[in-house]
Short mmCIF file of C-alpha atoms (C1' of nucleotides) in Angstrom, two decimals:
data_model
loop_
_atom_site.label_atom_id
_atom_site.label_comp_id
_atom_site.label_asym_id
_atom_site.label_seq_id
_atom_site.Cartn_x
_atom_site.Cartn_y
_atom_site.Cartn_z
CA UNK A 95 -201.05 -37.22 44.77
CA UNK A 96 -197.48 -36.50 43.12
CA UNK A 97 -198.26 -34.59 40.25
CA UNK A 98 -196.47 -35.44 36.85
CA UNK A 99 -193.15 -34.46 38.15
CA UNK A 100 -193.21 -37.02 40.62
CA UNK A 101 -194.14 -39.38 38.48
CA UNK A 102 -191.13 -38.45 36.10
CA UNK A 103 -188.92 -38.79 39.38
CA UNK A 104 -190.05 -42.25 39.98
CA UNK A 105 -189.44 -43.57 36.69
CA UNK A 106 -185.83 -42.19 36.70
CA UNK A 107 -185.31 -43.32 39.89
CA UNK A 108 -187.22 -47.36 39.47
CA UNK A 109 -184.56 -47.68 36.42
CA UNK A 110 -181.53 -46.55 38.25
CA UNK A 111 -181.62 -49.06 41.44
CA UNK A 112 -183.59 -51.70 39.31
CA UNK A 113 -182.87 -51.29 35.71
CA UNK A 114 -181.49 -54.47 34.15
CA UNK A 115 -182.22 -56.41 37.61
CA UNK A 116 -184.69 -59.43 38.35
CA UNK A 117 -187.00 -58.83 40.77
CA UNK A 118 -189.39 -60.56 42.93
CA UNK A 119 -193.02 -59.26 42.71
CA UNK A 120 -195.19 -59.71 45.10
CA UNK A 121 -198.21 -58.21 46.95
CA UNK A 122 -197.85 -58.61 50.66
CA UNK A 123 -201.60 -57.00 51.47
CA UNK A 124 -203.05 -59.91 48.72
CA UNK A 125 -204.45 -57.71 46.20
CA UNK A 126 -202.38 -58.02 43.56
CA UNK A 127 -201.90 -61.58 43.95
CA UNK A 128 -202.60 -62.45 40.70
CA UNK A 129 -200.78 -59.24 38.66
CA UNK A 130 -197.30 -59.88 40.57
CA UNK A 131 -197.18 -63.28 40.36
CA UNK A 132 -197.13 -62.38 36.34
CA UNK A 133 -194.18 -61.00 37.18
CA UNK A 134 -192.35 -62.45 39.45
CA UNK A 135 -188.46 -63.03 38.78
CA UNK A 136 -188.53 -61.07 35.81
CA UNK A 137 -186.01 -58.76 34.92
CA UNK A 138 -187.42 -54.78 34.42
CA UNK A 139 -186.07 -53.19 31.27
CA UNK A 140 -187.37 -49.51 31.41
CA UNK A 141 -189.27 -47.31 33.35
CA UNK A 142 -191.00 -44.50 31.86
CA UNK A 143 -193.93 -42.14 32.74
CA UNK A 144 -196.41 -40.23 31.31
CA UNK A 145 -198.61 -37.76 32.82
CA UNK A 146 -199.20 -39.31 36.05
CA UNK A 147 -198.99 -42.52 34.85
CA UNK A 148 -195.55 -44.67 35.49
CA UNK A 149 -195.21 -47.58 33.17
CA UNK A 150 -192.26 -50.50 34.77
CA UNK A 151 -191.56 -53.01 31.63
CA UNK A 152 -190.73 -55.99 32.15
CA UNK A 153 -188.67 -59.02 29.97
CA UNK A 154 -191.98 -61.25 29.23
CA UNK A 155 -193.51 -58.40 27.27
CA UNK A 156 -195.58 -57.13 30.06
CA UNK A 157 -195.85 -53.79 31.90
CA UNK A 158 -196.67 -53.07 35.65
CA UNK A 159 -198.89 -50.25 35.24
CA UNK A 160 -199.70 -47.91 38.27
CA UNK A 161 -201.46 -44.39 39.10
CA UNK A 162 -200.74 -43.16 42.62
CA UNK A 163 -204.17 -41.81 42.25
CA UNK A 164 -204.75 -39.30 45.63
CA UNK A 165 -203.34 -41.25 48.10
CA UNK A 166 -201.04 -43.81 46.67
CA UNK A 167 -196.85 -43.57 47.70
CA UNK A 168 -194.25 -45.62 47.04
CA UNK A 169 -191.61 -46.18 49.54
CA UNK A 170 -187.49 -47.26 49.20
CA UNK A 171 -185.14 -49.08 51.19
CA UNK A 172 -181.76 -50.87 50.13
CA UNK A 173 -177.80 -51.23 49.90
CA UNK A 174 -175.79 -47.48 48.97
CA UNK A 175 -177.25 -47.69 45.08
CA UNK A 176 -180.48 -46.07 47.09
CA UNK A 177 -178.64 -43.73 48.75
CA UNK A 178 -180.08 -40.87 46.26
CA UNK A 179 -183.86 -42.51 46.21
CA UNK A 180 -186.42 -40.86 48.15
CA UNK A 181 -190.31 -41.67 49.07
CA UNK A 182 -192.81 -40.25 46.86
CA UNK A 183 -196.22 -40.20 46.85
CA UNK A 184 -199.12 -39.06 49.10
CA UNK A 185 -199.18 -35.33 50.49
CA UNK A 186 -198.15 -35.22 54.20
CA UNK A 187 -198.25 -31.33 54.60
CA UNK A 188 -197.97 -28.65 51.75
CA UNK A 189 -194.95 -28.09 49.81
CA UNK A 190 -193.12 -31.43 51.93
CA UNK A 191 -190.35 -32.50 50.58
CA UNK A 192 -189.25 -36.36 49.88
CA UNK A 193 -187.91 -37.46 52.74
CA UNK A 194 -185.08 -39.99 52.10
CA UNK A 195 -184.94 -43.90 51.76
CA UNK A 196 -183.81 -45.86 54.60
CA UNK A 197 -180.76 -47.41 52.69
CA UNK A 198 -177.63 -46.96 54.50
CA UNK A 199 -175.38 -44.72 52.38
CA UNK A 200 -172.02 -45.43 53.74
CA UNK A 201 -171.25 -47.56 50.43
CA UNK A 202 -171.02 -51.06 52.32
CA UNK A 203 -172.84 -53.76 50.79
CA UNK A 204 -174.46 -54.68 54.31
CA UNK A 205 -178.21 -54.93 52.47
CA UNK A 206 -179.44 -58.23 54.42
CA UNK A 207 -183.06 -57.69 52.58
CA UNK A 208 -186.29 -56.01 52.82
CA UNK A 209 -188.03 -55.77 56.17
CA UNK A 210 -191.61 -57.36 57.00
CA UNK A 211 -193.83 -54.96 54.99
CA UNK A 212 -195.69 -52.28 57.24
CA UNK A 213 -199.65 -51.55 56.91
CA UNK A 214 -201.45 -52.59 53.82
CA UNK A 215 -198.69 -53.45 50.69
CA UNK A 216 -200.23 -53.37 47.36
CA UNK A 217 -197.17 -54.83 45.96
CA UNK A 218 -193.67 -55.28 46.97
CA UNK A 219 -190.52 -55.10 44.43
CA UNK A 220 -187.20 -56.42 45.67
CA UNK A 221 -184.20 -57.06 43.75
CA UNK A 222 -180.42 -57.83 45.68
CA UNK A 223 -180.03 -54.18 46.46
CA UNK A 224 -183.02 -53.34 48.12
CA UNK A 225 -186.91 -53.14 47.83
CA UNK A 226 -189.75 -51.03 46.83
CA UNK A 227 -193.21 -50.82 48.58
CA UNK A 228 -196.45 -49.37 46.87
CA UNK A 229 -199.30 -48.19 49.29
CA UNK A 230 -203.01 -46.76 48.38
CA UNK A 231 -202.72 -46.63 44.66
CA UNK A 232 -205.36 -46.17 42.33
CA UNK A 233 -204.85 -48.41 39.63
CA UNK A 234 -201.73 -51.11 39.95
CA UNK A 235 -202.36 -53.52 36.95
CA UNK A 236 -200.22 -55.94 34.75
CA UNK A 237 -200.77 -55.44 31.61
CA UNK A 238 -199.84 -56.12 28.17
CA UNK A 239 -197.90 -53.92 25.34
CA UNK A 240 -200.93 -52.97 23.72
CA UNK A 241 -203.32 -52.20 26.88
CA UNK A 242 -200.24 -49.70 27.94
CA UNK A 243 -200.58 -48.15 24.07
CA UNK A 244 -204.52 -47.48 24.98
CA UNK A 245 -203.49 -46.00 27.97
CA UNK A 246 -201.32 -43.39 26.51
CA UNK A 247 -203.63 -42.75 23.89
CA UNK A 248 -206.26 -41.49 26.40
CA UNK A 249 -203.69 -38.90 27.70
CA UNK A 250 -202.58 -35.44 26.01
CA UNK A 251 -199.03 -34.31 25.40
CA UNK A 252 -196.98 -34.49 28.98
CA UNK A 253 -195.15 -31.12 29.33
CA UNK A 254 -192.13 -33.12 30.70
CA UNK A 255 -191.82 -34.56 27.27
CA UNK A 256 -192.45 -31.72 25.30
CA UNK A 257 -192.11 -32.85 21.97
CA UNK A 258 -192.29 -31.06 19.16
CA UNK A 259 -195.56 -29.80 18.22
CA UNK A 260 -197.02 -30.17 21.45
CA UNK A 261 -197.89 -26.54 22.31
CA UNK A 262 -199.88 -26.16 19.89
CA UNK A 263 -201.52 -29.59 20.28
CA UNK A 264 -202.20 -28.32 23.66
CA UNK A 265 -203.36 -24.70 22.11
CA UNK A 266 -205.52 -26.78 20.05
CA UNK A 267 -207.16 -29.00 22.35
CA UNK A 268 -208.47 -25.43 24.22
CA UNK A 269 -209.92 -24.46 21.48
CA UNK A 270 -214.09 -24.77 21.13
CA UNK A 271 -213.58 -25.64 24.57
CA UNK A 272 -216.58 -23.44 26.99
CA UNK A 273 -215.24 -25.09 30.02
CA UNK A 274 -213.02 -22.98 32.72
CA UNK A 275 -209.01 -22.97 31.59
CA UNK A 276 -209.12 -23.68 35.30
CA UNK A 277 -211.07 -27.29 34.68
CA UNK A 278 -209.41 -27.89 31.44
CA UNK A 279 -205.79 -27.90 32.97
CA UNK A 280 -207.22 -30.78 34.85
CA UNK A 281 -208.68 -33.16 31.93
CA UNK A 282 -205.55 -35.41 31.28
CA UNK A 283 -206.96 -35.61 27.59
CA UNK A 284 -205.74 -32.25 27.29
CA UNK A 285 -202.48 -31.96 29.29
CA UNK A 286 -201.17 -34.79 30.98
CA UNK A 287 -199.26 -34.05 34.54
CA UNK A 288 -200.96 -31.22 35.59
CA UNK A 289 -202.67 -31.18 39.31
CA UNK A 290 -204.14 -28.95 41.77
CA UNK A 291 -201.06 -27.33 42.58
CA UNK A 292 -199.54 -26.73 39.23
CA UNK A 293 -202.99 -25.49 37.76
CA UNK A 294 -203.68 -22.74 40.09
CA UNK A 295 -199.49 -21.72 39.93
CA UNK A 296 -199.52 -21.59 36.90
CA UNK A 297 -202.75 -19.14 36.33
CA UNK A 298 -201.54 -17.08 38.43
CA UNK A 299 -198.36 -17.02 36.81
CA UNK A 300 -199.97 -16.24 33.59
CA UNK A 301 -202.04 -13.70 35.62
CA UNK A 302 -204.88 -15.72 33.71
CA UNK A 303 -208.55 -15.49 34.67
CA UNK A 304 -209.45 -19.30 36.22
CA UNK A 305 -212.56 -19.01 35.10
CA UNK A 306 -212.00 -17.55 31.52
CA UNK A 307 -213.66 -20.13 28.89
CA UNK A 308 -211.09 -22.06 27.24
CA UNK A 309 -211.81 -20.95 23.76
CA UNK A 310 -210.91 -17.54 25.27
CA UNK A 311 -207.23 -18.12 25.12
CA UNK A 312 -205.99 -16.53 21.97
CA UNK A 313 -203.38 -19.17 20.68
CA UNK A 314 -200.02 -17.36 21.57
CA UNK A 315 -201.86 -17.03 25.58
CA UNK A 316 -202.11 -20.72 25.12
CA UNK A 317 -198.86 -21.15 23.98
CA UNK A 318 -197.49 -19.18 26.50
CA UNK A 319 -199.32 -21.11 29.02
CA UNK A 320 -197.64 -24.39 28.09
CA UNK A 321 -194.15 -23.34 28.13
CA UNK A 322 -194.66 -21.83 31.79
CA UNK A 323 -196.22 -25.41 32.79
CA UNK A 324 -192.90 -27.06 31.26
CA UNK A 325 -190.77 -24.79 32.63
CA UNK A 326 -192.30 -24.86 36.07
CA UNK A 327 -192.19 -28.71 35.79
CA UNK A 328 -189.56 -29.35 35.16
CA UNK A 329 -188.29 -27.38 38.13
CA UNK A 330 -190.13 -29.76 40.16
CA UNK A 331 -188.40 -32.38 38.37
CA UNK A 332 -185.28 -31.23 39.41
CA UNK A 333 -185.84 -30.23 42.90
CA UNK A 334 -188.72 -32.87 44.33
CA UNK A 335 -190.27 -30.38 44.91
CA UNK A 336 -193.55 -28.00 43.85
CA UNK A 337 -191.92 -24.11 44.03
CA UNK A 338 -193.11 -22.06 42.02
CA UNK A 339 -192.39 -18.55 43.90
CA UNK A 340 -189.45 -16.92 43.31
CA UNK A 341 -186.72 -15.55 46.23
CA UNK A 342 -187.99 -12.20 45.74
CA UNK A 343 -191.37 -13.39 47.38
CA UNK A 344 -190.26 -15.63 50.02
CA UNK A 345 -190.84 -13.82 53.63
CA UNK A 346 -189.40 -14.98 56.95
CA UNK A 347 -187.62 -18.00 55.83
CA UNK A 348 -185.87 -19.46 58.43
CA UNK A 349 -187.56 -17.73 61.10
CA UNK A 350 -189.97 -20.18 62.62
CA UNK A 351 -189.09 -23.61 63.94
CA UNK A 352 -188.72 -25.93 61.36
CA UNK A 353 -187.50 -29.50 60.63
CA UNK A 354 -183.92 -29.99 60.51
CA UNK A 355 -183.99 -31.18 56.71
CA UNK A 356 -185.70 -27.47 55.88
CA UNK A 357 -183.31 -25.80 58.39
CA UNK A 358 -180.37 -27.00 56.12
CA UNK A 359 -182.21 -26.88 52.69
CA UNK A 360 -182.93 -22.97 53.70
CA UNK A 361 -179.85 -22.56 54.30
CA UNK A 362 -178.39 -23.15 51.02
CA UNK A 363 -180.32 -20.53 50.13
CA UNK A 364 -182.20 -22.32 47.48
CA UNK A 365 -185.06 -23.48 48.83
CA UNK A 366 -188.00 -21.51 50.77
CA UNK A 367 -189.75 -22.46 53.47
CA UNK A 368 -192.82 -24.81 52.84
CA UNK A 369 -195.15 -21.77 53.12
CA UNK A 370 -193.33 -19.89 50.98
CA UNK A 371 -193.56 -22.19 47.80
CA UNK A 372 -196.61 -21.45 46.16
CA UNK A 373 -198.55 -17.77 44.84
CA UNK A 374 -201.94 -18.73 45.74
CA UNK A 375 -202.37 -22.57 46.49
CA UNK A 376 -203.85 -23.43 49.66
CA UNK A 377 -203.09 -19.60 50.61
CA UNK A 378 -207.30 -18.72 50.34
CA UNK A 379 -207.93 -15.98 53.00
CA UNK A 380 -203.84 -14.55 52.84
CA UNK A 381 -202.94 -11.43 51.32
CA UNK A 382 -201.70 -11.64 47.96
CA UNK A 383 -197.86 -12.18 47.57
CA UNK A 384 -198.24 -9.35 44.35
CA UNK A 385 -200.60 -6.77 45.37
CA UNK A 386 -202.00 -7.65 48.91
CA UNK A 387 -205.84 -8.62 47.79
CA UNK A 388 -207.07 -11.44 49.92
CA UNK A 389 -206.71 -14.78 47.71
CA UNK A 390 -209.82 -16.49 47.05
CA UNK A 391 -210.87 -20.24 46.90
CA UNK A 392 -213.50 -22.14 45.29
CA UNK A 393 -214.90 -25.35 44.48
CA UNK A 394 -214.48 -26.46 40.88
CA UNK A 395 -215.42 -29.70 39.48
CA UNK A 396 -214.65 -31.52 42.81
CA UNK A 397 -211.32 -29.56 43.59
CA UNK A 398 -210.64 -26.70 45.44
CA UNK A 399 -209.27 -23.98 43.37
CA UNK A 400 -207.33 -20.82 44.55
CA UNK A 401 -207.08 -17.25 42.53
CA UNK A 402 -206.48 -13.78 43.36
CA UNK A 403 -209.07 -11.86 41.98
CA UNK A 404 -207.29 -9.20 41.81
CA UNK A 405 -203.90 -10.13 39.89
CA UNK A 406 -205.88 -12.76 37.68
CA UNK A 407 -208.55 -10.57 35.37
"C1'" DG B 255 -209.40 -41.98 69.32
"C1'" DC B 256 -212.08 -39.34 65.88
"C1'" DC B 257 -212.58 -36.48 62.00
"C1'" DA B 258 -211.37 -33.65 58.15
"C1'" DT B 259 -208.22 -33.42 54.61
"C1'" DA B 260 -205.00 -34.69 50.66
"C1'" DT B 261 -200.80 -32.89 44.59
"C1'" DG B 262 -206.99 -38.14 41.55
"C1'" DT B 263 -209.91 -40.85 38.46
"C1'" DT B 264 -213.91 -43.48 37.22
"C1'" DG B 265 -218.51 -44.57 36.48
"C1'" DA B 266 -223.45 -44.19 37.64
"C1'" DC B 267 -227.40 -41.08 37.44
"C1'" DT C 177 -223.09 -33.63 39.39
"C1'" DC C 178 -222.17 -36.78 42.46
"C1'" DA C 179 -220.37 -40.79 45.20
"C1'" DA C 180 -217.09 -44.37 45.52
"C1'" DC C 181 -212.54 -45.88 46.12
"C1'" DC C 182 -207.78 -46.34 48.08
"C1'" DT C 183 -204.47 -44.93 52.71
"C1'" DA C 184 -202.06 -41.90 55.95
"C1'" DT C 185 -201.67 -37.81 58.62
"C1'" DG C 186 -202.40 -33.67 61.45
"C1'" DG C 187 -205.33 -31.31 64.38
"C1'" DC C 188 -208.49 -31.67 67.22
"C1'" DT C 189 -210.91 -33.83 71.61
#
DNA sequence: GCCATATGTTGAC
DNA sequence: TCAACCTATGGCT
């Protein structure tokens, strides 16, 4: 699953080749039936997301409502305004980037429509420019003003937001808390976005005990915590990507054979290789990138979590 | 082809 | 604390 950042991506990207334009809904796999014909050839105002949550509004006062859940992806395909749009979604191999829309980007308007869906559709959007398939999802519901108002009330503040207050809304809603800071960077309730990946980069990047009680956290740790979660985001927001290593830790990029996307992303200089991206997830049984210890993994409410037990005290 | 795995959430016990 | 659910992929055989 796309962690929040994704999510952010999508919305941005849903209003820029559909914003303003009608679309026709529909759910090619039979599913949805029902929801899409609710909207069907009406126009989409905004996208917006929060947490992991992406919310498409629509003119009649209702709201496509969808969670990618763990397997869920969306996919693109359309005239040059999708020349920048990308696939996101489900986890092909770790650290992956996007990989690119099938538009044509040469700036014709040669779009002759979308092609027969492929493999089980959940729902299909398609406006004049192009089209936009949704596999796998968790939850894909229409759904009124209010019912999308419940939903965000369920959720805790979204580091990608970051409004005012929020840190310490976040500090607070550790507090009293006996559970792991490992499990409670999971609950949405208290921090919306957050997945696998970020939690265990981000521990580590606090140097912060998984398994420390959350009540444990003095309030400027917590603090602390947050604003390396938003800044960390949002550098997923901006690069599609989950890195949260810096160049002075990346070894043998560019060495082994690689796809010619990473070849050219490595290039640049701004990107490391796929194993190179993270501290300590998925990394169990490697040394250490900071001091060499072997990097442990574990199972924690249902999810594998990854530590150094050396670095992380 | 088969099987384990995947950046998740919900609801039953 | 579990199992169920949704789909695709990579690494095996």
């Amino acid at each position: 699953m796309p962690e929040g950042h994704s999510v952010r991506r999508l919305a941005r990207q849903f209003g820029d080749v559909f914003g303003g334009r009608r679309l026709s809904v529909s759910s090619p796999q039979g599913r949805f039936s029902a929801g899409a014909a609710l909207l069907d050839g009406h126009t989409l105002l905004a996208a917006e997301a929060h947490g992991k949550h992406l919310f498409l509004h629509f003119d009649n006062a209702l709201v496509l409502h969808v969670h990618l859940g763990l397997y869920g992806a969306w996919s693109f395909g359309g005239d040059s305004t999708f020349a920048g749009s990308s696939s996101i979604g489900a986890p092909r191999r770790v650290g992956e980037q996007e990989t690119f829309a099938e538009g044509n980007d040469d700036g014709d308007a040669s779009y002759a429509g979308p092609p027969a869906p492929v493999g089980a559709v959940r729902v299909r959007l398609a406006a004049t420019n192009g089209w936009a398939d949704l596999r796998g999802a968790t939850t894909c519901e229409t759904i009124t003003l209010a019912e999308t108002d419940m939903v965000r009330a369920r959720l805790g503040p979204d580091p990608l937001v970051n409004r005012r207050g929020d840190a310490g809304r976040f500090a607070a809603n550790l507090q009293g808390r006996k559970a792991p800071v490992a499990a409670l960077l999971m609950d949405q309730k208290i921090i919306a976005g957050v997945g696998n990946v970020y939690r265990a980069e981000v521990l580590f990047r606090r140097r912060l005990d998984p398994w420390l009680p959350g009540s444990n956290l003095a309030d400027n740790e917590a603090r602390k915590l947050w604003r390396d979660v938003v800044s960390v985001m949002n550098d997923g927001v901006s690069d599609g990507r989950i890195i949260t290593t810096t160049p002075k830790y990346w070894t043998g990029n560019g060495k082994a054979a690689r796809p010619a996307a990473e070849t050219a992303a490595l290039k640049s200089g701004t990107f490391p290789a796929r194993d190179n991206a993270h501290f300590v997830y998925k990394r169990d049984g490697l040394p250490c990138r900071v001091c060499g210890t072997t990097v442990l993994a574990a199972e924690l409410v249902g999810r594998k979590l990854y530590w150094c037990p050396s670095c992380q005290t």
